[in-house]
Short mmCIF file of C-alpha atoms in Angstrom, two decimals:
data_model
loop_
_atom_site.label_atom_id
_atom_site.label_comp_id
_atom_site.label_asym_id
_atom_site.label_seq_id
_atom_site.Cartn_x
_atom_site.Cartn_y
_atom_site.Cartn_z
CA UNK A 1 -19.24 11.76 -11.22
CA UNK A 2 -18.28 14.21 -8.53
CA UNK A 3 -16.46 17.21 -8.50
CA UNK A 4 -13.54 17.25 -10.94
CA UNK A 5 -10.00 19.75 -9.81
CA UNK A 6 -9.22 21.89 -12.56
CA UNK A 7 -5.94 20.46 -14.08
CA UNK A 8 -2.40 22.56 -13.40
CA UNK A 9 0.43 21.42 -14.73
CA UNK A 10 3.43 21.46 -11.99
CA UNK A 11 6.67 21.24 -13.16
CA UNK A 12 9.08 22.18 -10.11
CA UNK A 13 8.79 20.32 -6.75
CA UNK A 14 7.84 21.67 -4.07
CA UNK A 15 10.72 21.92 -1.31
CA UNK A 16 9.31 19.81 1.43
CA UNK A 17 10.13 16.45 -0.98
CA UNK A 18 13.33 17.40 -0.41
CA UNK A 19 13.27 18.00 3.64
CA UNK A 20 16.25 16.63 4.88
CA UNK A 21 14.76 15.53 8.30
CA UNK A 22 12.67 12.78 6.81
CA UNK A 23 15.99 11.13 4.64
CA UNK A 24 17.94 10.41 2.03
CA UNK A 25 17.24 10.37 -1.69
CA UNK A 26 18.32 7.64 -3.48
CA UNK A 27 18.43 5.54 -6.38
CA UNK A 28 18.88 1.55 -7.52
CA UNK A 29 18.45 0.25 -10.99
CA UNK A 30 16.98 -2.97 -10.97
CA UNK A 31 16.79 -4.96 -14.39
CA UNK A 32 17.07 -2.02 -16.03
CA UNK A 33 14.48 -0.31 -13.96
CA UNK A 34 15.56 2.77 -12.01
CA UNK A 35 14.34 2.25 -8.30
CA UNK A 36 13.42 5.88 -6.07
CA UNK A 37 13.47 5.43 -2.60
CA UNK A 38 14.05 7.38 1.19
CA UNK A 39 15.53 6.31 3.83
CA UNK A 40 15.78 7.13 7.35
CA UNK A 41 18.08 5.73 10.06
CA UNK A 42 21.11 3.63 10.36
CA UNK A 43 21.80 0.93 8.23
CA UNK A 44 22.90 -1.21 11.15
CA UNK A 45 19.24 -1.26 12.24
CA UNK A 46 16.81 -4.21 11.20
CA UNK A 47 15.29 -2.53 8.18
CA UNK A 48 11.67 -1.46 7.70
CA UNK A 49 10.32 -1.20 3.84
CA UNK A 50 7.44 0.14 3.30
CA UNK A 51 5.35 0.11 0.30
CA UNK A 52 2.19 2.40 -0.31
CA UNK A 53 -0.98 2.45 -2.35
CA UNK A 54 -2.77 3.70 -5.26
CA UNK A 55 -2.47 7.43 -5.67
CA UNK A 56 0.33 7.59 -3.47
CA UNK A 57 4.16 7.42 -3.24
CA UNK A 58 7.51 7.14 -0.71
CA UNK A 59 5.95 10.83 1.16
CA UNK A 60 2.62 8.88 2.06
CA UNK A 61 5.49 7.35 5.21
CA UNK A 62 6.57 10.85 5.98
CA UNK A 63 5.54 9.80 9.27
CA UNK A 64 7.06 6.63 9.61
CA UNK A 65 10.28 7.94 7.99
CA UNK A 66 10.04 10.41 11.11
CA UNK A 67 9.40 8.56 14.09
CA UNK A 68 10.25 5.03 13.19
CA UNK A 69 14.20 5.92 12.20
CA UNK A 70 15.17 6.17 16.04
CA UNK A 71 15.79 2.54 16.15
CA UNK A 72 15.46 1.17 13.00
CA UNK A 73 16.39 1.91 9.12
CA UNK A 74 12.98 2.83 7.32
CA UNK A 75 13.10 2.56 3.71
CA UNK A 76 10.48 4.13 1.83
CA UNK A 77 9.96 2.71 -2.03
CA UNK A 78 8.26 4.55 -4.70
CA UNK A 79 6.59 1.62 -6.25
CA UNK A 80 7.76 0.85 -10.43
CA UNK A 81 5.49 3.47 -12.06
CA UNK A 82 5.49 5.78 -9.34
CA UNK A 83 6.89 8.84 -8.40
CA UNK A 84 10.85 9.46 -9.57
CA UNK A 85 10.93 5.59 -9.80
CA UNK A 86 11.20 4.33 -13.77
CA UNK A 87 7.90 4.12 -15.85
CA UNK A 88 7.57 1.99 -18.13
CA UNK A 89 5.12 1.77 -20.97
CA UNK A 90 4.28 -1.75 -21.22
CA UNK A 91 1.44 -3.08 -18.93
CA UNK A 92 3.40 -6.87 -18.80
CA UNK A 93 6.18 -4.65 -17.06
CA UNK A 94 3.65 -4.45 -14.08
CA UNK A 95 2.62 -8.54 -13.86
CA UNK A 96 2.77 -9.39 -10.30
CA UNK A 97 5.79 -11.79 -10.33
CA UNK A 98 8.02 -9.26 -12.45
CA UNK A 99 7.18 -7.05 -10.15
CA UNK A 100 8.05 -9.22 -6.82
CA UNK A 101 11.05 -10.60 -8.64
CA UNK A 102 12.63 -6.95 -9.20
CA UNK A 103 11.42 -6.28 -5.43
CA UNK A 104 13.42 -9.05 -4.15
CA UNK A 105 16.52 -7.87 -5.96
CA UNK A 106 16.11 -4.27 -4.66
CA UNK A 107 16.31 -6.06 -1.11
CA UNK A 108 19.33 -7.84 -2.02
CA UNK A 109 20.70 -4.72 -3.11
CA UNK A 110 20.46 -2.86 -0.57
CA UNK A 111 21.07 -5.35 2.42
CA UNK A 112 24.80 -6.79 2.55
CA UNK A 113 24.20 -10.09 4.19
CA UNK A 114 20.39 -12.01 4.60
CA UNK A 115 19.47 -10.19 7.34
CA UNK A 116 15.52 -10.25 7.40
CA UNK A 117 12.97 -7.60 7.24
CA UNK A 118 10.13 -6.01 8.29
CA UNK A 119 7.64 -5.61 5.12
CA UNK A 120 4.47 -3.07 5.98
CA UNK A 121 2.28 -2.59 2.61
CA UNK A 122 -0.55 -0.45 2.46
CA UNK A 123 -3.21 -0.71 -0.51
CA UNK A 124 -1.50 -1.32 -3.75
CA UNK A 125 1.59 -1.96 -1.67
CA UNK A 126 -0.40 -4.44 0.22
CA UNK A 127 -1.46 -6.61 -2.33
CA UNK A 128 2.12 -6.69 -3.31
CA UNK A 129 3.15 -7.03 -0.03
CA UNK A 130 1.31 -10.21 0.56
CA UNK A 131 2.53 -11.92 -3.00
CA UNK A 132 6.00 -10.78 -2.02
CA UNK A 133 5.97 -12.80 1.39
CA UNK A 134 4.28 -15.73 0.27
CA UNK A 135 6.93 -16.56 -2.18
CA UNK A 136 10.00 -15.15 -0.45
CA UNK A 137 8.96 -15.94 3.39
CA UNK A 138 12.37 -16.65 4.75
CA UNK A 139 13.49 -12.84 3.83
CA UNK A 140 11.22 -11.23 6.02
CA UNK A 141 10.59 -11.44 9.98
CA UNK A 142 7.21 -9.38 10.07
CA UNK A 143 4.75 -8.48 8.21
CA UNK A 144 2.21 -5.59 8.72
CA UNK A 145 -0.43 -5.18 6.25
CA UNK A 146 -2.31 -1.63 6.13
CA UNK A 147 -6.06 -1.59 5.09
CA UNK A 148 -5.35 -4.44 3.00
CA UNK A 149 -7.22 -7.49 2.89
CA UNK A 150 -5.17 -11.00 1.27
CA UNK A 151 -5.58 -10.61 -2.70
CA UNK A 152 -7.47 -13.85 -2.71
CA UNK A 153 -10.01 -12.45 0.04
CA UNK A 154 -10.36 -9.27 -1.93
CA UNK A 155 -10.22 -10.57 -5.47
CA UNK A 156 -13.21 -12.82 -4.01
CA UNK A 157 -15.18 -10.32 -2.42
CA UNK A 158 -14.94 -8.09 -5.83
CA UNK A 159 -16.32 -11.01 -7.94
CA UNK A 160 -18.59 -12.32 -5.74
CA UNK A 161 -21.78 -10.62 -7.45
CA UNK A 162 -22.65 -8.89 -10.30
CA UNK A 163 -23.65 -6.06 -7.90
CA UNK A 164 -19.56 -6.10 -6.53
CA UNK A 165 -18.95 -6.17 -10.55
CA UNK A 166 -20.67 -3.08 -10.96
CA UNK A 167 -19.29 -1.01 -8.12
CA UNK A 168 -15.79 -2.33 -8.99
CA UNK A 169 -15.88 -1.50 -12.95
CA UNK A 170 -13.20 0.91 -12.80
CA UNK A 171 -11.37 -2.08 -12.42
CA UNK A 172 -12.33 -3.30 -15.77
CA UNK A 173 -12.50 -0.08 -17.60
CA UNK A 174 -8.64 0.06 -16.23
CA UNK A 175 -8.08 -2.48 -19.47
CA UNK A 176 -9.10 -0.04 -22.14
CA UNK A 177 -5.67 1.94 -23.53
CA UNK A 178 -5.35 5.50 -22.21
CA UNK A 179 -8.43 6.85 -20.90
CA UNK A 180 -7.78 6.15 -17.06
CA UNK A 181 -4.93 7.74 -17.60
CA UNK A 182 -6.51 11.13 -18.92
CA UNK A 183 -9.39 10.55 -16.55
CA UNK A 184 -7.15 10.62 -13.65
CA UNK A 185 -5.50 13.74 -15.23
CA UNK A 186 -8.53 15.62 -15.94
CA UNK A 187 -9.77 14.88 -11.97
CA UNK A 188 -6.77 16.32 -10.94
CA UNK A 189 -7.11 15.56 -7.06
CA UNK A 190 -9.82 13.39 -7.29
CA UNK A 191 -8.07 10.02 -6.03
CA UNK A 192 -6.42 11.92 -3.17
CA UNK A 193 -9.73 13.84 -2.01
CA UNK A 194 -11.67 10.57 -1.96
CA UNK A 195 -8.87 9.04 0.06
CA UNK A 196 -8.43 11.43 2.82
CA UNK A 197 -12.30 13.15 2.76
CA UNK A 198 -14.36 10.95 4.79
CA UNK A 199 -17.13 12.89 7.24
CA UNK A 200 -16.97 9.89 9.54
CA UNK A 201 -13.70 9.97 10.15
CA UNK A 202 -11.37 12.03 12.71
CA UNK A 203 -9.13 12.81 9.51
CA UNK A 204 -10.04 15.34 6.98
CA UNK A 205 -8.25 17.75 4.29
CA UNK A 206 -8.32 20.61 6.99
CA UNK A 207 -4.78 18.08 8.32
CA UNK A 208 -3.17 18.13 5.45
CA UNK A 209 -0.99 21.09 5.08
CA UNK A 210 -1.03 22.94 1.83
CA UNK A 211 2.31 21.77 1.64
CA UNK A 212 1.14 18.36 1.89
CA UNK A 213 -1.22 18.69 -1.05
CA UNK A 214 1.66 20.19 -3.04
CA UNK A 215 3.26 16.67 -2.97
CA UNK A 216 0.71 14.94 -4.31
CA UNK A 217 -0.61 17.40 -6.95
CA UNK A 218 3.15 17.36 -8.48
CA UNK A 219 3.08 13.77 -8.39
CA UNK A 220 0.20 13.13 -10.49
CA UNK A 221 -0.26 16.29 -12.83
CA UNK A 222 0.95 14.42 -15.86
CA UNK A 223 -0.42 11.36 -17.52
CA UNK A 224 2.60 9.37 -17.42
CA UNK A 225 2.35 9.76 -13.60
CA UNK A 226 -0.97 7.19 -13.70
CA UNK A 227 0.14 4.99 -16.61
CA UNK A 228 2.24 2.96 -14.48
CA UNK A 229 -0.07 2.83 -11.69
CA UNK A 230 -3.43 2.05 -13.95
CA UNK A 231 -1.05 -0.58 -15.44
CA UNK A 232 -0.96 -2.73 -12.38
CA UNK A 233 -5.09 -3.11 -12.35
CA UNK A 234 -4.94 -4.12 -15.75
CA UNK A 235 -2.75 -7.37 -15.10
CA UNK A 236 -5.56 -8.31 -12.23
CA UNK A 237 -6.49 -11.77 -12.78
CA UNK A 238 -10.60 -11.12 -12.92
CA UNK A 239 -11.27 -13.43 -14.94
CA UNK A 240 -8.58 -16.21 -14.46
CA UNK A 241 -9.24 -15.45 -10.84
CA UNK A 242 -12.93 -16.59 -11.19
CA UNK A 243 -12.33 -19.80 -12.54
CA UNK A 244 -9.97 -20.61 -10.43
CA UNK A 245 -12.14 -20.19 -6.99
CA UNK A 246 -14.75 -22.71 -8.61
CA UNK A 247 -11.91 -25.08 -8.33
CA UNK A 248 -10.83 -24.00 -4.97
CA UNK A 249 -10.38 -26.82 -2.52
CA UNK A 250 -8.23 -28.06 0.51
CA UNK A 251 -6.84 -25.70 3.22
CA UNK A 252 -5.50 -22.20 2.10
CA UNK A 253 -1.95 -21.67 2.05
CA UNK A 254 -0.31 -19.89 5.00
CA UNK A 255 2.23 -17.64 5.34
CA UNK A 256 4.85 -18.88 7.96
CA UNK A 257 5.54 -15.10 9.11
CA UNK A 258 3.89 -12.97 12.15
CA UNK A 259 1.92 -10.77 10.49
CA UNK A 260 0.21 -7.37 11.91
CA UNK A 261 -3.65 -6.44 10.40
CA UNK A 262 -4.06 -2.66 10.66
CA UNK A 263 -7.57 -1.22 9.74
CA UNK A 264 -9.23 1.85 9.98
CA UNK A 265 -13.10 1.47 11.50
CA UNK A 266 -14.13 3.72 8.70
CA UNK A 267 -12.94 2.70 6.08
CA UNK A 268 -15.13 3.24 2.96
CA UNK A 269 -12.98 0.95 0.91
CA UNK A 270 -12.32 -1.89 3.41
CA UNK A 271 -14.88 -3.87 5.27
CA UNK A 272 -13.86 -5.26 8.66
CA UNK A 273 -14.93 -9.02 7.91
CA UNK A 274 -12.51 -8.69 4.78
CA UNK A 275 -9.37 -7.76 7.00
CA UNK A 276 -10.34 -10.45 9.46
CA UNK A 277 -11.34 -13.56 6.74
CA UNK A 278 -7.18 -12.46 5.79
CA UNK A 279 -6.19 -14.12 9.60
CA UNK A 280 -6.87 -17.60 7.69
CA UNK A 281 -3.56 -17.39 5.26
CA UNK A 282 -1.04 -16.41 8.25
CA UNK A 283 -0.16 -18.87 11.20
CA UNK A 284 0.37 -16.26 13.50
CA UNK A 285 -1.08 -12.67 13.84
CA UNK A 286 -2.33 -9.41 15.32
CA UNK A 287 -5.24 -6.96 14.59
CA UNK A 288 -5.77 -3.79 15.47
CA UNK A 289 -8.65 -1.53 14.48
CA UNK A 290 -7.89 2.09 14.63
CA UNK A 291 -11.31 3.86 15.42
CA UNK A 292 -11.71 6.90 13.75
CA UNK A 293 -9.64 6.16 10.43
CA UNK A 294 -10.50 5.70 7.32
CA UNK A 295 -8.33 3.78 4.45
CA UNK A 296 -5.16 5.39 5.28
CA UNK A 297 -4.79 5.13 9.39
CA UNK A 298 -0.98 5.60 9.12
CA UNK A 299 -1.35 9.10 8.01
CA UNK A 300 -4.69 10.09 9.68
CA UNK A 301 -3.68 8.24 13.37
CA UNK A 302 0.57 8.45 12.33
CA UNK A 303 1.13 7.98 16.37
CA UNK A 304 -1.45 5.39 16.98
CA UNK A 305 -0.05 3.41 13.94
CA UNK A 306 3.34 4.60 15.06
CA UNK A 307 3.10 2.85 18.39
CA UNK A 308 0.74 -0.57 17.46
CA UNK A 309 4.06 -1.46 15.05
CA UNK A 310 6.61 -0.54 17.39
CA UNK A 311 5.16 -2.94 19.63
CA UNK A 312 4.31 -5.71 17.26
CA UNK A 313 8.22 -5.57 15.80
CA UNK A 314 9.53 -6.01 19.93
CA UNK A 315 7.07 -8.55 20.39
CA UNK A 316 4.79 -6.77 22.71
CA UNK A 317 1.83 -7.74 21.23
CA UNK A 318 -0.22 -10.56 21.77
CA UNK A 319 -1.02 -12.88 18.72
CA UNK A 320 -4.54 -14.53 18.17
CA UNK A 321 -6.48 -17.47 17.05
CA UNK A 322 -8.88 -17.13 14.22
CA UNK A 323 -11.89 -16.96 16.65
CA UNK A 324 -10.05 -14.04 18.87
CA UNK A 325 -9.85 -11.71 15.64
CA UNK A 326 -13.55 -11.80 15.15
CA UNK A 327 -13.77 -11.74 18.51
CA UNK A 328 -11.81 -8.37 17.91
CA UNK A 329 -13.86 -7.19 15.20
CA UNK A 330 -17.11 -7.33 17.03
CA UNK A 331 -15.13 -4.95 20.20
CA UNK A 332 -13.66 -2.38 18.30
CA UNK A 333 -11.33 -1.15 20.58
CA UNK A 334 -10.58 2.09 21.54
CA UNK A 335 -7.17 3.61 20.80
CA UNK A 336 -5.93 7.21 22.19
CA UNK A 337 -3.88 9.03 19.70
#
């Protein structure tokens, strides 16, 4: 099953969570659920809130909490279950519109008038990212989705065979009680040296600094720290989901916001076609493929990224038609970091 990290418990942080130069700590209790986030940058700027993925938490935007805070306020979440944000228990605490609804709440917490926003989600954030702006459209002004395909495209492309069954099963061993959990604990590392260890790929460990890897073994030493996480897989509608496509008919639903598709040209979890088939459930949108990035390209190509969303929230970018994007994937541009 690979190589497992011997487990070591962690119990102070180490003191680059608490750099001042990438923001402030802070706190909002939502429905009774305490909320961690960072921010960077004036409040009088459009916001930017940022949501990450699987195995990850508010540090995996250190770089967008850097360079993006210039001209605009960058909030970083720790997702419900993550990090210093509240953990609780109970996997119904994690259903995708409790979730969303506490989300939307935290937004009109923390902005004093209905200003819109720019949403980016990566991964896990992703998936919630998408929900999130197909019920509450009129609350955000862009969207950027990171390595993360619509959850109907990639709750689709996991079903589609008993083969995609079988190399997803985590997914359903994610519904037995407590042994994901001490899996993940016993692995140590495991989820973040699969995410960043790819030999096709410009990014490897050797770029993280120790103090990077720090972070993230803190973060997920204990098995509370993947409870919350494991939690949301386990309210994944596999099997509701599959009955539902049988009945699938009509045109698919779009989302009335410009959205941004960011994808890494190696990424071992993402196929290109997957990001691309997402173009269909937003009216207008952008791709970009980052060559030489795997599933995180915001923290293996943080300038490249850096740059491709600058543009897209000053409307420098030029949107496309469904044809262009394939059109796009077949290229696979060329980007200098």
């Amino acid at each position: 099953r690979g190589k497992h990290v011997e487990m070591a418990l962690r119990e102070s942080p180490p003191e680059c969570l608490s750099d001042p130069l990438l923001g402030r700590h802070l706190f909002a209790k939502i429905n009774g659920t305490k909320y961690h986030y960072v921010e960077s940058g004036s409040r009088r700027h459009e916001m930017i809130l940022c949501f990450h993925d699987f195995g990850d938490f508010w540090y995996g935007w250190r770089n967008q909490l850097r360079c993006l805070s210039h001209s605009n306020w960058v909030v970083a979440l720790d997702l419900k279950g993550f990090g210093e944000t509240k953990k609780p228990f109970m996997a119904s605490k994690y259903k995708d519109e409790v979730v969303v609804e506490e989300l939307k709440q935290f937004i009109d917490v923390l902005q004093e008038d209905d200003k819109q926003i720019v949403f980016i989600g990566h991964g896990l954030g992703g998936y919630i990212a998408w929900k999130f702006v197909e019920k509450y459209p009129s609350m955000v002004r862009k969207f950027i989705s990171i390595s993360t395909p619509h959850p109907r495209i990639w709750l689709k492309h996991v079903m589609r065979s008993w083969r995609s069954v079988i190399e997803n099963r985590w997914l359903y061993v994610c519904r037995l009680p407590f042994l994901p959990e001490m899996e993940k604990v016993a692995n140590d590392l495991e989820v973040f040296y699969k995410r960043f260890k790819n030999s096709n790929s410009v990014m490897n460990q050797s770029k993280y600094s120790n103090l990077d890897k720090e972070d993230y073994k803190y973060t997920v030493s204990h098995t509370t720290d993947w409870q919350g996480p494991i939690n949301y897989f386990r309210n994944f509608p596999l099997a509701d989901f599959s009955r539902s496509v049988l009945k699938e008919e009509g045109p698919k639903p779009c989302i009335p916001v410009e959205a941004l598709l960011i994808v890494g040209n190696v990424d071992p979890e993402l196929s290109l076609d997957l990001m691309s088939e997402s173009a269909e459930y937003a009216d207008r949108f952008a791709m970009q493929i980052v060559n030489g990035t795997g599933h995180s390209p915001h923290q293996e190509q943080p300038n490249v990224v850096n740059e491709h969303i600058t543009k897209f929230i000053k409307d420098e970018v030029s949107y496309m038609t469904k044809w262009s994007s394939m059109m796009k994937v077949v290229s696979q541009p060329k980007f200098s970091s």
